[in-house]
mmCIF file of C-alpha atoms and ligand atoms in Angstrom:
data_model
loop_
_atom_site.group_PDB
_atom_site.id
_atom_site.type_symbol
_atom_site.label_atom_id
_atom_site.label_comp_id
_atom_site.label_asym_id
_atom_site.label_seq_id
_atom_site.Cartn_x
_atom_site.Cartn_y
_atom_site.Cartn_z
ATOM 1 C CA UNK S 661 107.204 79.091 97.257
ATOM 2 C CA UNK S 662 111.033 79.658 98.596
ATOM 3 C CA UNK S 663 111.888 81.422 101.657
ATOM 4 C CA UNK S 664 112.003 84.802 99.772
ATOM 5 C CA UNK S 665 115.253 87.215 99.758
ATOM 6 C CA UNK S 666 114.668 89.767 102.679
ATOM 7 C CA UNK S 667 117.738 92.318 102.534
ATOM 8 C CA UNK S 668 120.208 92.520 106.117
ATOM 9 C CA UNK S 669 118.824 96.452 105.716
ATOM 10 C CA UNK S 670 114.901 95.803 105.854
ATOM 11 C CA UNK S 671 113.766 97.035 108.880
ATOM 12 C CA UNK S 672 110.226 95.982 108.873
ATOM 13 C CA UNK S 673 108.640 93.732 111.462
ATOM 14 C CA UNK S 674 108.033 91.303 108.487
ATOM 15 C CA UNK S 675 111.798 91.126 107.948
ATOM 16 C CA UNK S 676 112.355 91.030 112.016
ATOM 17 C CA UNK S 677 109.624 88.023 112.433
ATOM 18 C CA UNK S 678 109.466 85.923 108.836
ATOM 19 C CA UNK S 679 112.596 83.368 110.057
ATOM 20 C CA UNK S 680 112.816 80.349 108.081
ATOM 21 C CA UNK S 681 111.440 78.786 110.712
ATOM 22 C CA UNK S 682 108.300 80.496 110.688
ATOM 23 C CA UNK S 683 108.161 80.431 107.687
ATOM 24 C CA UNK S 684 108.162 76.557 106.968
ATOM 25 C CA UNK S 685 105.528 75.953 109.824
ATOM 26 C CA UNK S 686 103.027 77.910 107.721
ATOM 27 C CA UNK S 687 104.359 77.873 103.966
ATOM 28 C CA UNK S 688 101.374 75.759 103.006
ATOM 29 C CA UNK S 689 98.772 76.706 105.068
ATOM 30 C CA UNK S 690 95.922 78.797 103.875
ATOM 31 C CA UNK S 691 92.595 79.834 105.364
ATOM 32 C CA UNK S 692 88.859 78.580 104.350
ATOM 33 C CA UNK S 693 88.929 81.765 101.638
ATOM 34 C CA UNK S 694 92.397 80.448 99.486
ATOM 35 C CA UNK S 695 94.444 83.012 101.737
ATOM 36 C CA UNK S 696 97.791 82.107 101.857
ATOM 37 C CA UNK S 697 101.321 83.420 103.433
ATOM 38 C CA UNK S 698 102.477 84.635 99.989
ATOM 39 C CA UNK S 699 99.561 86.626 99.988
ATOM 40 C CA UNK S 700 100.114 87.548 103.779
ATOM 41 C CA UNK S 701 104.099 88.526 102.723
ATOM 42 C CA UNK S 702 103.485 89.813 99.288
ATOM 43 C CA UNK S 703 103.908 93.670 100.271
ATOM 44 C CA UNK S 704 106.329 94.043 102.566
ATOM 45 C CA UNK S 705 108.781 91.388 100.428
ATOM 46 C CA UNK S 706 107.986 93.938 97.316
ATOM 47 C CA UNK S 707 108.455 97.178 99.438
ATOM 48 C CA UNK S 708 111.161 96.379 101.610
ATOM 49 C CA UNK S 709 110.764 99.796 102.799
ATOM 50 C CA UNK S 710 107.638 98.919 104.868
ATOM 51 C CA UNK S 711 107.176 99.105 108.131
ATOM 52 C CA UNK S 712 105.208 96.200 109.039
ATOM 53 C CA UNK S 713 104.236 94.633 105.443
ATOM 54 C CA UNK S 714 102.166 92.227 105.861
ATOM 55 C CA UNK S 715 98.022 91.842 105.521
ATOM 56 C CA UNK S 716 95.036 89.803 106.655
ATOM 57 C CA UNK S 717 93.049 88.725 103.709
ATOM 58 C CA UNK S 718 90.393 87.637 106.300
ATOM 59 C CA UNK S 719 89.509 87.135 110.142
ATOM 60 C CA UNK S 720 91.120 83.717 110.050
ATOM 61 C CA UNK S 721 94.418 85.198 108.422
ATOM 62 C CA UNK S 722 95.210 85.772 112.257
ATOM 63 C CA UNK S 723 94.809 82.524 113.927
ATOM 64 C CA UNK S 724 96.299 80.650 110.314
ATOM 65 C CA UNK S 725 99.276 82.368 110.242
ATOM 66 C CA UNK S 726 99.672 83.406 114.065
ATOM 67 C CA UNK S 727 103.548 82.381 113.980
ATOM 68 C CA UNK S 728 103.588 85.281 112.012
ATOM 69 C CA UNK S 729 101.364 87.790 112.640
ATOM 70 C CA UNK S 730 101.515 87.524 117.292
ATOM 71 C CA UNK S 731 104.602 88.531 117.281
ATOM 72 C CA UNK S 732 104.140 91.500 115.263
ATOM 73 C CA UNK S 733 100.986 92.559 117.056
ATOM 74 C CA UNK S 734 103.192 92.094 120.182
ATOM 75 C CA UNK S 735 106.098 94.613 119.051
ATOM 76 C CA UNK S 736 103.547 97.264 117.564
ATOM 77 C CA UNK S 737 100.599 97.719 120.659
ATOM 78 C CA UNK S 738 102.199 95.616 123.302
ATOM 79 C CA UNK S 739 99.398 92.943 123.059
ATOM 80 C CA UNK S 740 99.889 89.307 123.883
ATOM 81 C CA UNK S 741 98.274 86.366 122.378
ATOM 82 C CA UNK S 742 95.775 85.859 125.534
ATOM 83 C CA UNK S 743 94.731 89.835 126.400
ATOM 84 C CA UNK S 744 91.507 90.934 125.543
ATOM 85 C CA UNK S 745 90.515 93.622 123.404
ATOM 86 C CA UNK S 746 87.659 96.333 124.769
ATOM 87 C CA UNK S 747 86.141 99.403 123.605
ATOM 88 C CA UNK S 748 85.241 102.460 125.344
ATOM 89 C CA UNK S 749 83.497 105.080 122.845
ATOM 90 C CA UNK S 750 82.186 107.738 125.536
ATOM 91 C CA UNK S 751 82.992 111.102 125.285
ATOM 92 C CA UNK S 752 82.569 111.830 128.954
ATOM 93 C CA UNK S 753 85.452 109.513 129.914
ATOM 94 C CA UNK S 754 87.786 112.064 128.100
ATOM 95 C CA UNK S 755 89.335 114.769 129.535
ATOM 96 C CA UNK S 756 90.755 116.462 126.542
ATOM 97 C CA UNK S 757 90.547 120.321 126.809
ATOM 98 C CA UNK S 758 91.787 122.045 123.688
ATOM 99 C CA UNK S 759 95.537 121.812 124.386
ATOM 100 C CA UNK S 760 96.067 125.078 121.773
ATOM 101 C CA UNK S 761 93.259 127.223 122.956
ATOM 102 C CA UNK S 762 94.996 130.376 121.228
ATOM 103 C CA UNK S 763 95.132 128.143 117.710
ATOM 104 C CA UNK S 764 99.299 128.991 117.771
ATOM 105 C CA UNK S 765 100.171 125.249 117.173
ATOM 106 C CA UNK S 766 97.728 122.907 116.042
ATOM 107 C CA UNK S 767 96.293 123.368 112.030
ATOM 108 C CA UNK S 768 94.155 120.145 112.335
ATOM 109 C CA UNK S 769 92.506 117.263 113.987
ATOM 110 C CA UNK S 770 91.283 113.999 112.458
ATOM 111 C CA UNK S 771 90.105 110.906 114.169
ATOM 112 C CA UNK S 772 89.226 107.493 112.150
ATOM 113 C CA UNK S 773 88.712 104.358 112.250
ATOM 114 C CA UNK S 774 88.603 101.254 110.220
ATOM 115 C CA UNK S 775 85.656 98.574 109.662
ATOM 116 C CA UNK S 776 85.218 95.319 107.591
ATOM 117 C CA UNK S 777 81.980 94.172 106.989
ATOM 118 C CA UNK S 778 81.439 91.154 109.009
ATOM 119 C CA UNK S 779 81.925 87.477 106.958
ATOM 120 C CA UNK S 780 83.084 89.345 104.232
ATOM 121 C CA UNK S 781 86.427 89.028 102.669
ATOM 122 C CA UNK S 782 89.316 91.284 103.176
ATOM 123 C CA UNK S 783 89.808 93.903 100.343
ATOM 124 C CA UNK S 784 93.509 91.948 99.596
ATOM 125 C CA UNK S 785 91.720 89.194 97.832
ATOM 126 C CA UNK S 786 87.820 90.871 98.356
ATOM 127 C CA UNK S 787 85.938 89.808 94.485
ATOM 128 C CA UNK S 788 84.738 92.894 92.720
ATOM 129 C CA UNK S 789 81.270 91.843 93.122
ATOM 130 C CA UNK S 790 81.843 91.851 97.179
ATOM 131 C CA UNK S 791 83.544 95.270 96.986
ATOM 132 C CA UNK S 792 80.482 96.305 95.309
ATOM 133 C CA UNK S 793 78.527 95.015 97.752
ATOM 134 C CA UNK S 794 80.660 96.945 100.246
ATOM 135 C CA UNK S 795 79.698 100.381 98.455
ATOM 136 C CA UNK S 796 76.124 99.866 98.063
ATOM 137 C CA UNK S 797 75.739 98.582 101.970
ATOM 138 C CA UNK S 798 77.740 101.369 103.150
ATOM 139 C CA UNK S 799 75.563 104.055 101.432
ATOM 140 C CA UNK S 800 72.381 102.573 102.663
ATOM 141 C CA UNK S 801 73.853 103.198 105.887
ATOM 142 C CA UNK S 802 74.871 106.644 105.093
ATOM 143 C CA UNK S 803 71.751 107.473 103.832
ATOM 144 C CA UNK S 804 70.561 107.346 107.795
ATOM 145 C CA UNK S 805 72.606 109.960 108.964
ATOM 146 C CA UNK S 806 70.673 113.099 109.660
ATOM 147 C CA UNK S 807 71.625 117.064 109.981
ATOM 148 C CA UNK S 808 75.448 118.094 110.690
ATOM 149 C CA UNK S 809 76.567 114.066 109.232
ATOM 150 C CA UNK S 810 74.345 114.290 106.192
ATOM 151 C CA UNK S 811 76.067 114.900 102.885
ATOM 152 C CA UNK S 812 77.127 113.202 99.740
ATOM 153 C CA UNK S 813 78.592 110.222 97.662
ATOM 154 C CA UNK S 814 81.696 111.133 95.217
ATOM 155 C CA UNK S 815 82.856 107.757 93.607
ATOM 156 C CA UNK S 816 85.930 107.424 92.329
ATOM 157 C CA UNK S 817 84.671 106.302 89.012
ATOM 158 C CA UNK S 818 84.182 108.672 86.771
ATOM 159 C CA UNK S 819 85.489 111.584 89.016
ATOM 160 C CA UNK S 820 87.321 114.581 87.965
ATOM 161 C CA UNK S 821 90.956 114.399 88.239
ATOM 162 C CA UNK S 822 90.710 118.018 89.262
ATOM 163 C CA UNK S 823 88.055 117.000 91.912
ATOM 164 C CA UNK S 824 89.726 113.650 92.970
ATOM 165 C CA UNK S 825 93.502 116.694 93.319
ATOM 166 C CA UNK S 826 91.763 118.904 95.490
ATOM 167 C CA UNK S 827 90.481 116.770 97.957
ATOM 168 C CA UNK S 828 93.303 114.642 97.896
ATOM 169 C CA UNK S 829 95.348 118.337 98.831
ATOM 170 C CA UNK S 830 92.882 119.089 100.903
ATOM 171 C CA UNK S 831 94.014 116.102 103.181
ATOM 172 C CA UNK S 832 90.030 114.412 102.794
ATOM 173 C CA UNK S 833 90.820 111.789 99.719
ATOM 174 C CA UNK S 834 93.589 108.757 99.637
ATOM 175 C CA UNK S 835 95.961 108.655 97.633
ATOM 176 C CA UNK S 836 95.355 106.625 94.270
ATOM 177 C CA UNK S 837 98.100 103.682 93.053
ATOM 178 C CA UNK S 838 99.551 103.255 96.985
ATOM 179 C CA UNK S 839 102.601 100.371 95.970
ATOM 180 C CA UNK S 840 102.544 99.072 99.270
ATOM 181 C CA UNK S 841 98.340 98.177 98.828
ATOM 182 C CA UNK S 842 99.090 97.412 95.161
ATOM 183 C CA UNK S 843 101.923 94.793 96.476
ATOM 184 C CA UNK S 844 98.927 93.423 98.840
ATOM 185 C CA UNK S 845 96.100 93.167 96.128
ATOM 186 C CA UNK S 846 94.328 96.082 97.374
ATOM 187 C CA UNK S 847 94.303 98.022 94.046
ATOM 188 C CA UNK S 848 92.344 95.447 91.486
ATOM 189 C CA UNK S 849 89.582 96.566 89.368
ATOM 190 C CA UNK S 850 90.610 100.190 90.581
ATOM 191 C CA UNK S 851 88.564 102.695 90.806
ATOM 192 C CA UNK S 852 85.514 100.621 90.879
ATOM 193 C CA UNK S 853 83.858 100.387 93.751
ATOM 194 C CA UNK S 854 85.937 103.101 95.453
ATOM 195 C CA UNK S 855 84.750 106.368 96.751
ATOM 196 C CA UNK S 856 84.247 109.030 99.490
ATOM 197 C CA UNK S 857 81.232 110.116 101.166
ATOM 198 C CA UNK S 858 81.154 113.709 102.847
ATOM 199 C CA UNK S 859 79.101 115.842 104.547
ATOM 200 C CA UNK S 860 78.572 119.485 103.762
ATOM 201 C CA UNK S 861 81.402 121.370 106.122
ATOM 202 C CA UNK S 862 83.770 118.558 105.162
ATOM 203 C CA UNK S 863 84.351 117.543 108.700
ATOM 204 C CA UNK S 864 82.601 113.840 108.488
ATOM 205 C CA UNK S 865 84.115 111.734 105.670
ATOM 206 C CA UNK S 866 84.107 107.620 104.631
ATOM 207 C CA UNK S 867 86.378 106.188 102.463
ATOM 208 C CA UNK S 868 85.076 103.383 101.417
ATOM 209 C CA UNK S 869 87.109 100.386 99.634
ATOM 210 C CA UNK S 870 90.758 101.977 100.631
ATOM 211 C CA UNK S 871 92.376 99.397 102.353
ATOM 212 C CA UNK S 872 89.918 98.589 105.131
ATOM 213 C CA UNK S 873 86.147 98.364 103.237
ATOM 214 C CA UNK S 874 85.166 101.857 105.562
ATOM 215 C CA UNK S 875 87.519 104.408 106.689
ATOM 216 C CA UNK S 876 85.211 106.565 109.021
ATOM 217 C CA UNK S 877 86.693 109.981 109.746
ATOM 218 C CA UNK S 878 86.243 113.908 111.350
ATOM 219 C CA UNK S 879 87.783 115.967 110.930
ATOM 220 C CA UNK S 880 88.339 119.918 111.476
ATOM 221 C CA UNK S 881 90.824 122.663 112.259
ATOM 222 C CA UNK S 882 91.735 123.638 115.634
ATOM 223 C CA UNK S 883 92.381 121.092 118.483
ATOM 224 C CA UNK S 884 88.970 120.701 119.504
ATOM 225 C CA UNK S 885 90.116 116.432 120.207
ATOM 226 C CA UNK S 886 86.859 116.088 121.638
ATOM 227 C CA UNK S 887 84.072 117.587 119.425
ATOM 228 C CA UNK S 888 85.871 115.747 116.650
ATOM 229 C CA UNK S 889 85.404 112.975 118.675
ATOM 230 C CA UNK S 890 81.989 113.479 119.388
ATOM 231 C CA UNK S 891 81.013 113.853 115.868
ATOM 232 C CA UNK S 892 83.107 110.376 114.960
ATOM 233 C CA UNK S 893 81.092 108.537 117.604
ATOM 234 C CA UNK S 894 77.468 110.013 116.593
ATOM 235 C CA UNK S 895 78.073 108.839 113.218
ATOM 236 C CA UNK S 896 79.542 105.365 113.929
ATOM 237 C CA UNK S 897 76.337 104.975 116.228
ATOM 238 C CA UNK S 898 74.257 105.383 113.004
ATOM 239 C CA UNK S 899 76.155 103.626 110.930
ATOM 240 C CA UNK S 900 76.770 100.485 113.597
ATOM 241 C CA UNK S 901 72.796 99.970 114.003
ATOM 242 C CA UNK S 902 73.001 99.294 109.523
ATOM 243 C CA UNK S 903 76.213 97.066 109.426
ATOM 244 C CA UNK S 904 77.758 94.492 111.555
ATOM 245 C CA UNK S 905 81.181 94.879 111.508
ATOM 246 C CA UNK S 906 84.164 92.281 111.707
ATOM 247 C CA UNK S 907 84.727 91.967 115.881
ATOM 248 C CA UNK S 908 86.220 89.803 118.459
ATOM 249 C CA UNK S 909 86.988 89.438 121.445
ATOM 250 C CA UNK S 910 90.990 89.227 121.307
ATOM 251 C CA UNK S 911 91.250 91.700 118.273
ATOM 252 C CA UNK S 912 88.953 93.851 118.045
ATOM 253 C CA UNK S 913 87.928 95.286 115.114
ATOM 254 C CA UNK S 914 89.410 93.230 112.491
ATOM 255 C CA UNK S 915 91.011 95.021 110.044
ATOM 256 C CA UNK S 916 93.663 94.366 106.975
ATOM 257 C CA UNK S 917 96.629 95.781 108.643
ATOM 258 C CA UNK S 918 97.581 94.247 112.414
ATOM 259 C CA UNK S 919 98.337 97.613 113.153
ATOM 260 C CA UNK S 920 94.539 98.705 113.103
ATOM 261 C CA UNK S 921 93.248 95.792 114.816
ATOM 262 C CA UNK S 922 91.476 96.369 118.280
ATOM 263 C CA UNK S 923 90.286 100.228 118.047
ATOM 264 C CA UNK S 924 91.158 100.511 114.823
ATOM 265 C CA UNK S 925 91.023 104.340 115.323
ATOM 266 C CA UNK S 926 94.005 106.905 114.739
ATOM 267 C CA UNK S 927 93.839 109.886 116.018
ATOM 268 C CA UNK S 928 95.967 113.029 114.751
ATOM 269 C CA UNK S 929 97.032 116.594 114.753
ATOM 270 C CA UNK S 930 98.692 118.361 112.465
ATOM 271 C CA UNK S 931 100.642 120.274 114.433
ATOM 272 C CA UNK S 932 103.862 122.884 113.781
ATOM 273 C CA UNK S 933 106.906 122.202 116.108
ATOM 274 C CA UNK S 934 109.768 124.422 114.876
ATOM 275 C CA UNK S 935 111.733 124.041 117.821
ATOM 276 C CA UNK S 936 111.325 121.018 117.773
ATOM 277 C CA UNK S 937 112.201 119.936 114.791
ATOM 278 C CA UNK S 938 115.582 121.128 115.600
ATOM 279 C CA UNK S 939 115.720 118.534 118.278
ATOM 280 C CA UNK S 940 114.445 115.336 117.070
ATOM 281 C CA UNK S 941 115.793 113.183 120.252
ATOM 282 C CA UNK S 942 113.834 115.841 122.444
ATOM 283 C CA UNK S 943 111.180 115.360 119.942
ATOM 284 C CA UNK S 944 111.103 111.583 119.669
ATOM 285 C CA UNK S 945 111.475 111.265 123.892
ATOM 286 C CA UNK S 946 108.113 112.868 124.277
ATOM 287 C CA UNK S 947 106.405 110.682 121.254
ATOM 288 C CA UNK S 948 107.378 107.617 122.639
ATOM 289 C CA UNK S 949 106.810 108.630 126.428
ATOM 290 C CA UNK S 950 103.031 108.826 125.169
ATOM 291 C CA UNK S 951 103.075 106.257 122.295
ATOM 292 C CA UNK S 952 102.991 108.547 120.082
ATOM 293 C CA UNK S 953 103.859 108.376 116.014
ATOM 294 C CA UNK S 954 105.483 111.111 114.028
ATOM 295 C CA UNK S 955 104.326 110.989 110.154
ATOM 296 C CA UNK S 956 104.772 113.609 107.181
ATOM 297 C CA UNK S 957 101.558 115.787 106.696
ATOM 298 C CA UNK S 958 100.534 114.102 103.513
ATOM 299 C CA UNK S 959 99.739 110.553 105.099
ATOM 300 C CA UNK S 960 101.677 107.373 106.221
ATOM 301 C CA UNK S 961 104.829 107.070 104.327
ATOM 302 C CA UNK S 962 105.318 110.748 103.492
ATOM 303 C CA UNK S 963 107.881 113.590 104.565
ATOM 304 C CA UNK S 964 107.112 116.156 106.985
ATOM 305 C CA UNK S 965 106.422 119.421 105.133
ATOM 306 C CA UNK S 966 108.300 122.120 106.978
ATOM 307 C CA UNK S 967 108.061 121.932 110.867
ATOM 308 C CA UNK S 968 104.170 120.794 110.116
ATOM 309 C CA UNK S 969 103.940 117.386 111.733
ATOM 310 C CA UNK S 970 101.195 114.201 111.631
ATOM 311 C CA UNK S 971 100.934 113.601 115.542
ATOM 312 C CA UNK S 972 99.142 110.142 116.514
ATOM 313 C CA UNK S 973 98.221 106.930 118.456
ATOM 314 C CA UNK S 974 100.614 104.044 117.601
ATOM 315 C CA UNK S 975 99.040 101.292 119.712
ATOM 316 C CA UNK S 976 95.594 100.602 118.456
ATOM 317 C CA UNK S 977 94.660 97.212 120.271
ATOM 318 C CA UNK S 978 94.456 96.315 123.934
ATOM 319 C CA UNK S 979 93.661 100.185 124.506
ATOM 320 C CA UNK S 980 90.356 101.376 124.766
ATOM 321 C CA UNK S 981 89.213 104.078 121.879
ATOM 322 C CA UNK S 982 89.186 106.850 124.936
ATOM 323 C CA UNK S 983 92.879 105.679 125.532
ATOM 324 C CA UNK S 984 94.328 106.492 122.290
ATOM 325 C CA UNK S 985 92.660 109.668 122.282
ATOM 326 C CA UNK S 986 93.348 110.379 125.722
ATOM 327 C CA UNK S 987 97.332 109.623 124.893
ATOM 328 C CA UNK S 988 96.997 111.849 121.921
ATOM 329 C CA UNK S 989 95.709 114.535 123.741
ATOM 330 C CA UNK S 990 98.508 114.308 126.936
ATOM 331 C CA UNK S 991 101.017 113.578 124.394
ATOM 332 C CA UNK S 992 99.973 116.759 122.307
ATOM 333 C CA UNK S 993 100.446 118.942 125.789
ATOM 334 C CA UNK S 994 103.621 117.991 126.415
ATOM 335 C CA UNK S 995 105.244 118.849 123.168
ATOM 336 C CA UNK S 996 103.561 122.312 123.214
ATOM 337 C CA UNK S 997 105.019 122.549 126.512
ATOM 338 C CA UNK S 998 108.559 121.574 125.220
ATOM 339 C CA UNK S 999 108.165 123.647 121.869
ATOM 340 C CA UNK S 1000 107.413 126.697 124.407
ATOM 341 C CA UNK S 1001 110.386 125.946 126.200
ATOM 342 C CA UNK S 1002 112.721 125.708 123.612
ATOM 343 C CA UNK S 1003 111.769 128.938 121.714
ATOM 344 C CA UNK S 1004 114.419 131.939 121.423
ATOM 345 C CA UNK S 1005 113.512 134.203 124.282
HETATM 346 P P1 ADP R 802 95.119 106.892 107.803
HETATM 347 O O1 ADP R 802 95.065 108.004 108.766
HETATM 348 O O2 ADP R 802 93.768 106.574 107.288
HETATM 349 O O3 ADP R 802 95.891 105.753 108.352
HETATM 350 P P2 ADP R 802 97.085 108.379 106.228
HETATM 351 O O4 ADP R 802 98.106 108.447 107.310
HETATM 352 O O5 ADP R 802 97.583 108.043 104.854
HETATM 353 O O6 ADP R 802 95.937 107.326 106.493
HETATM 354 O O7 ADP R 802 96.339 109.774 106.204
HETATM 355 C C1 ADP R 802 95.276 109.968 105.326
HETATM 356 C C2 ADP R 802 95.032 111.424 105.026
HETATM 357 O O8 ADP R 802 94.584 112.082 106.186
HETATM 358 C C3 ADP R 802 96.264 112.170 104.550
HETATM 359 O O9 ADP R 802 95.908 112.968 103.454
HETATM 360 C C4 ADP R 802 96.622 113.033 105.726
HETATM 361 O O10 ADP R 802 97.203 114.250 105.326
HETATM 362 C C5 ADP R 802 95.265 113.293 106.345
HETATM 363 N N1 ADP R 802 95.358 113.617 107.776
HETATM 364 C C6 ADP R 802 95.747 112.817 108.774
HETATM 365 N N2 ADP R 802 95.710 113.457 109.957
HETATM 366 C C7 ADP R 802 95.271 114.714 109.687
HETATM 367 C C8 ADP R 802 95.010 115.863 110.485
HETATM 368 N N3 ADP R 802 95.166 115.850 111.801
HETATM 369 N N4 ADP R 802 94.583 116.969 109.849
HETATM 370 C C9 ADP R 802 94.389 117.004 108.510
HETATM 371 N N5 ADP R 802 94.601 115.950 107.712
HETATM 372 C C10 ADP R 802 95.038 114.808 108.289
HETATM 373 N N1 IOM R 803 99.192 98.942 106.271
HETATM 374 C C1 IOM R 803 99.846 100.165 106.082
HETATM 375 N N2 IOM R 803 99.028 101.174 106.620
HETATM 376 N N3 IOM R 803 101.241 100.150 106.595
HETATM 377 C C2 IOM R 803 101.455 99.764 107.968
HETATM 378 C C3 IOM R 803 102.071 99.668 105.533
HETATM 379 C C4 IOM R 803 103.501 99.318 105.939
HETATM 380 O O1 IOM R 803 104.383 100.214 105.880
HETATM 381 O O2 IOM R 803 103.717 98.158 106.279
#
């Protein structure tokens, strides 16, 4: 393989950190499952639009090719190569009081996180008989949860495409044929082994075999931040005591993308800012005061609908799970406060 052609106008961190250099010290290494830095590079050299574009086919993608991927888990959460990772899931460590109590501002709030089954590969090069092995551990630990978490399997195969539209518009499905997971191997055998569990309100989903093997979400309107925690933590009790996940020390929760690693939760509002959104340097000030990230309403890699906005946690790792939420929150305040400000009196 030859150092490949990254265009002067990529702006991911793959393009910022894949010098020849680095990319002779690890051109022919590969890890104890056949991963190698191709694989690693694949999306991010297709989509040069990316912002980070590269993936962890497995655990030991991340001490294999660490030339490549410290650095990048350095720029994205601020976490060096000997910090620790630690988790904090208790609700009574937040202090998160609805921060749109009159429901002006907020539409939504969704908090998830990714897990990979431990000693299990990565779904980049995962075999279709592992994935399936994915689905059918993941439901037996569904099948545990009990009252407001209990619901229902939909699997992709053999779905409506009217059923598979309207939750995908209803912001609860994934998208299908993402190029950037295509690029990264993600999408093989699709749909098989690929689904969504839900419970009855709709406000407790899992995604299962996306790009990490579990996607486990809440979901609701309003900016209730910490009954939609709540919920996300009952459930991940449940489903923890069924399924050891992927976790060290250093990272985390292991998951595909180094930008999940550690917590590997995002939490969001969808949230309208017309003010705002006249004043993007105002706008961005306040994001990045409370690490904040600005998406479009339909997912990463979308446009903003409107003044609708996807408000969440960048940093994932080297923050505890109350941390993201509590910067979400905080952050959340202060552009409700600004928006206030800057409307016509
Ligand atoms: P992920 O959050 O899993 O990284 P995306 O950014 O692609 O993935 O978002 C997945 C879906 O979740 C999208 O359909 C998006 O609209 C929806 N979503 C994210 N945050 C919210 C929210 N606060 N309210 C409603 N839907 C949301
Ligand atoms: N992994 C994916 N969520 N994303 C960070 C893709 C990219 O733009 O690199």
């Amino acid at each position: 393989m030859d150092y490949p052609k990254l265009p002067k106008k990529c702006k991911s961190l793959l393009c910022k950190y894949l010098t020849p250099k680095v990319f002779d010290t690890l051109k022919n290494k590969k890890t104890i499952n056949g991963f190698t830095l191709e694989l690693v590079i694949n999306s991010g050299v297709q989509n040069i639009d990316s912002s980070i574009g590269v993936y962890a086919g497995d655990e030991e993608s991340y001490t294999t090719f660490a030339a490549l991927f410290d650095p990048i888990i350095k720029e994205y959460h601020g976490f060096d190569t000997q910090d620790k990772h630690t988790s904090n899931l208790n609700p009574d460590d937040l202090n998160t009081p609805n921060p749109d109590s009159e429901g002006k501002f907020i539409v939504s709030t969704r908090i998830r996180v990714g897990r990979n089954i431990d000693n299990m590969h990565l779904g980049a090069v995962i075999s279709q008989g592992q994935r399936d092995l994915v689905e059918s551990t993941a439901l037996k630990a569904l099948s545990a949860l009990e009252g407001e978490l209990a619901g229902n399997y939909y699997p992709l195969l053999g779905m409506t495409k009217e059923l598979q539209d309207d939750l995908y518009k209803e912001h609860l499905l994934f998208k299908e044929g993402d190029r950037f997971l295509d690029a990264a191997g993600y999408n093989r055998n699709w749909p098989d082994g690929r689904g969504i569990y839900h419970n009855h309100d709709k406000t407790f989903l899992v995604w299962i075999n996306e790009e990490d093997q579990l996607r486990i979400i809440s979901i609701q309107q309003g900016g209730d931040i910490k009954e939609v925690f709540i919920r996300l933590v009952s459930a991940l009790k449940v489903i923890e005591t069924e399924v050891t996940f992927a976790y060290n020390n250093h990272l985390g929760y292991i998951t595909s993308c180094p930008t999940n690693l550690g917590t590997a939760m995002r939490a969001s509002v969808h949230i309208t800012l017309p003010n705002l959104a006249k004043d993007m340097d105002a706008f961005k000030a306040i994001t990045d005061k409370y690490y904040l990230q600005i998406r479009g309403i339909n997912g990463e890699h979308s446009a903003n609908e409107g003044s609708v906005y996807d408000i969440s946690n960048q940093r994932r790792l080297g923050i505890t799970e109350v941390q993201a939420v509590q910067n979400l929150h905080d952050g959340v305040v202060a552009l409700i406060g600004a928006e206030k400000t800057l409307a016509p009196k």
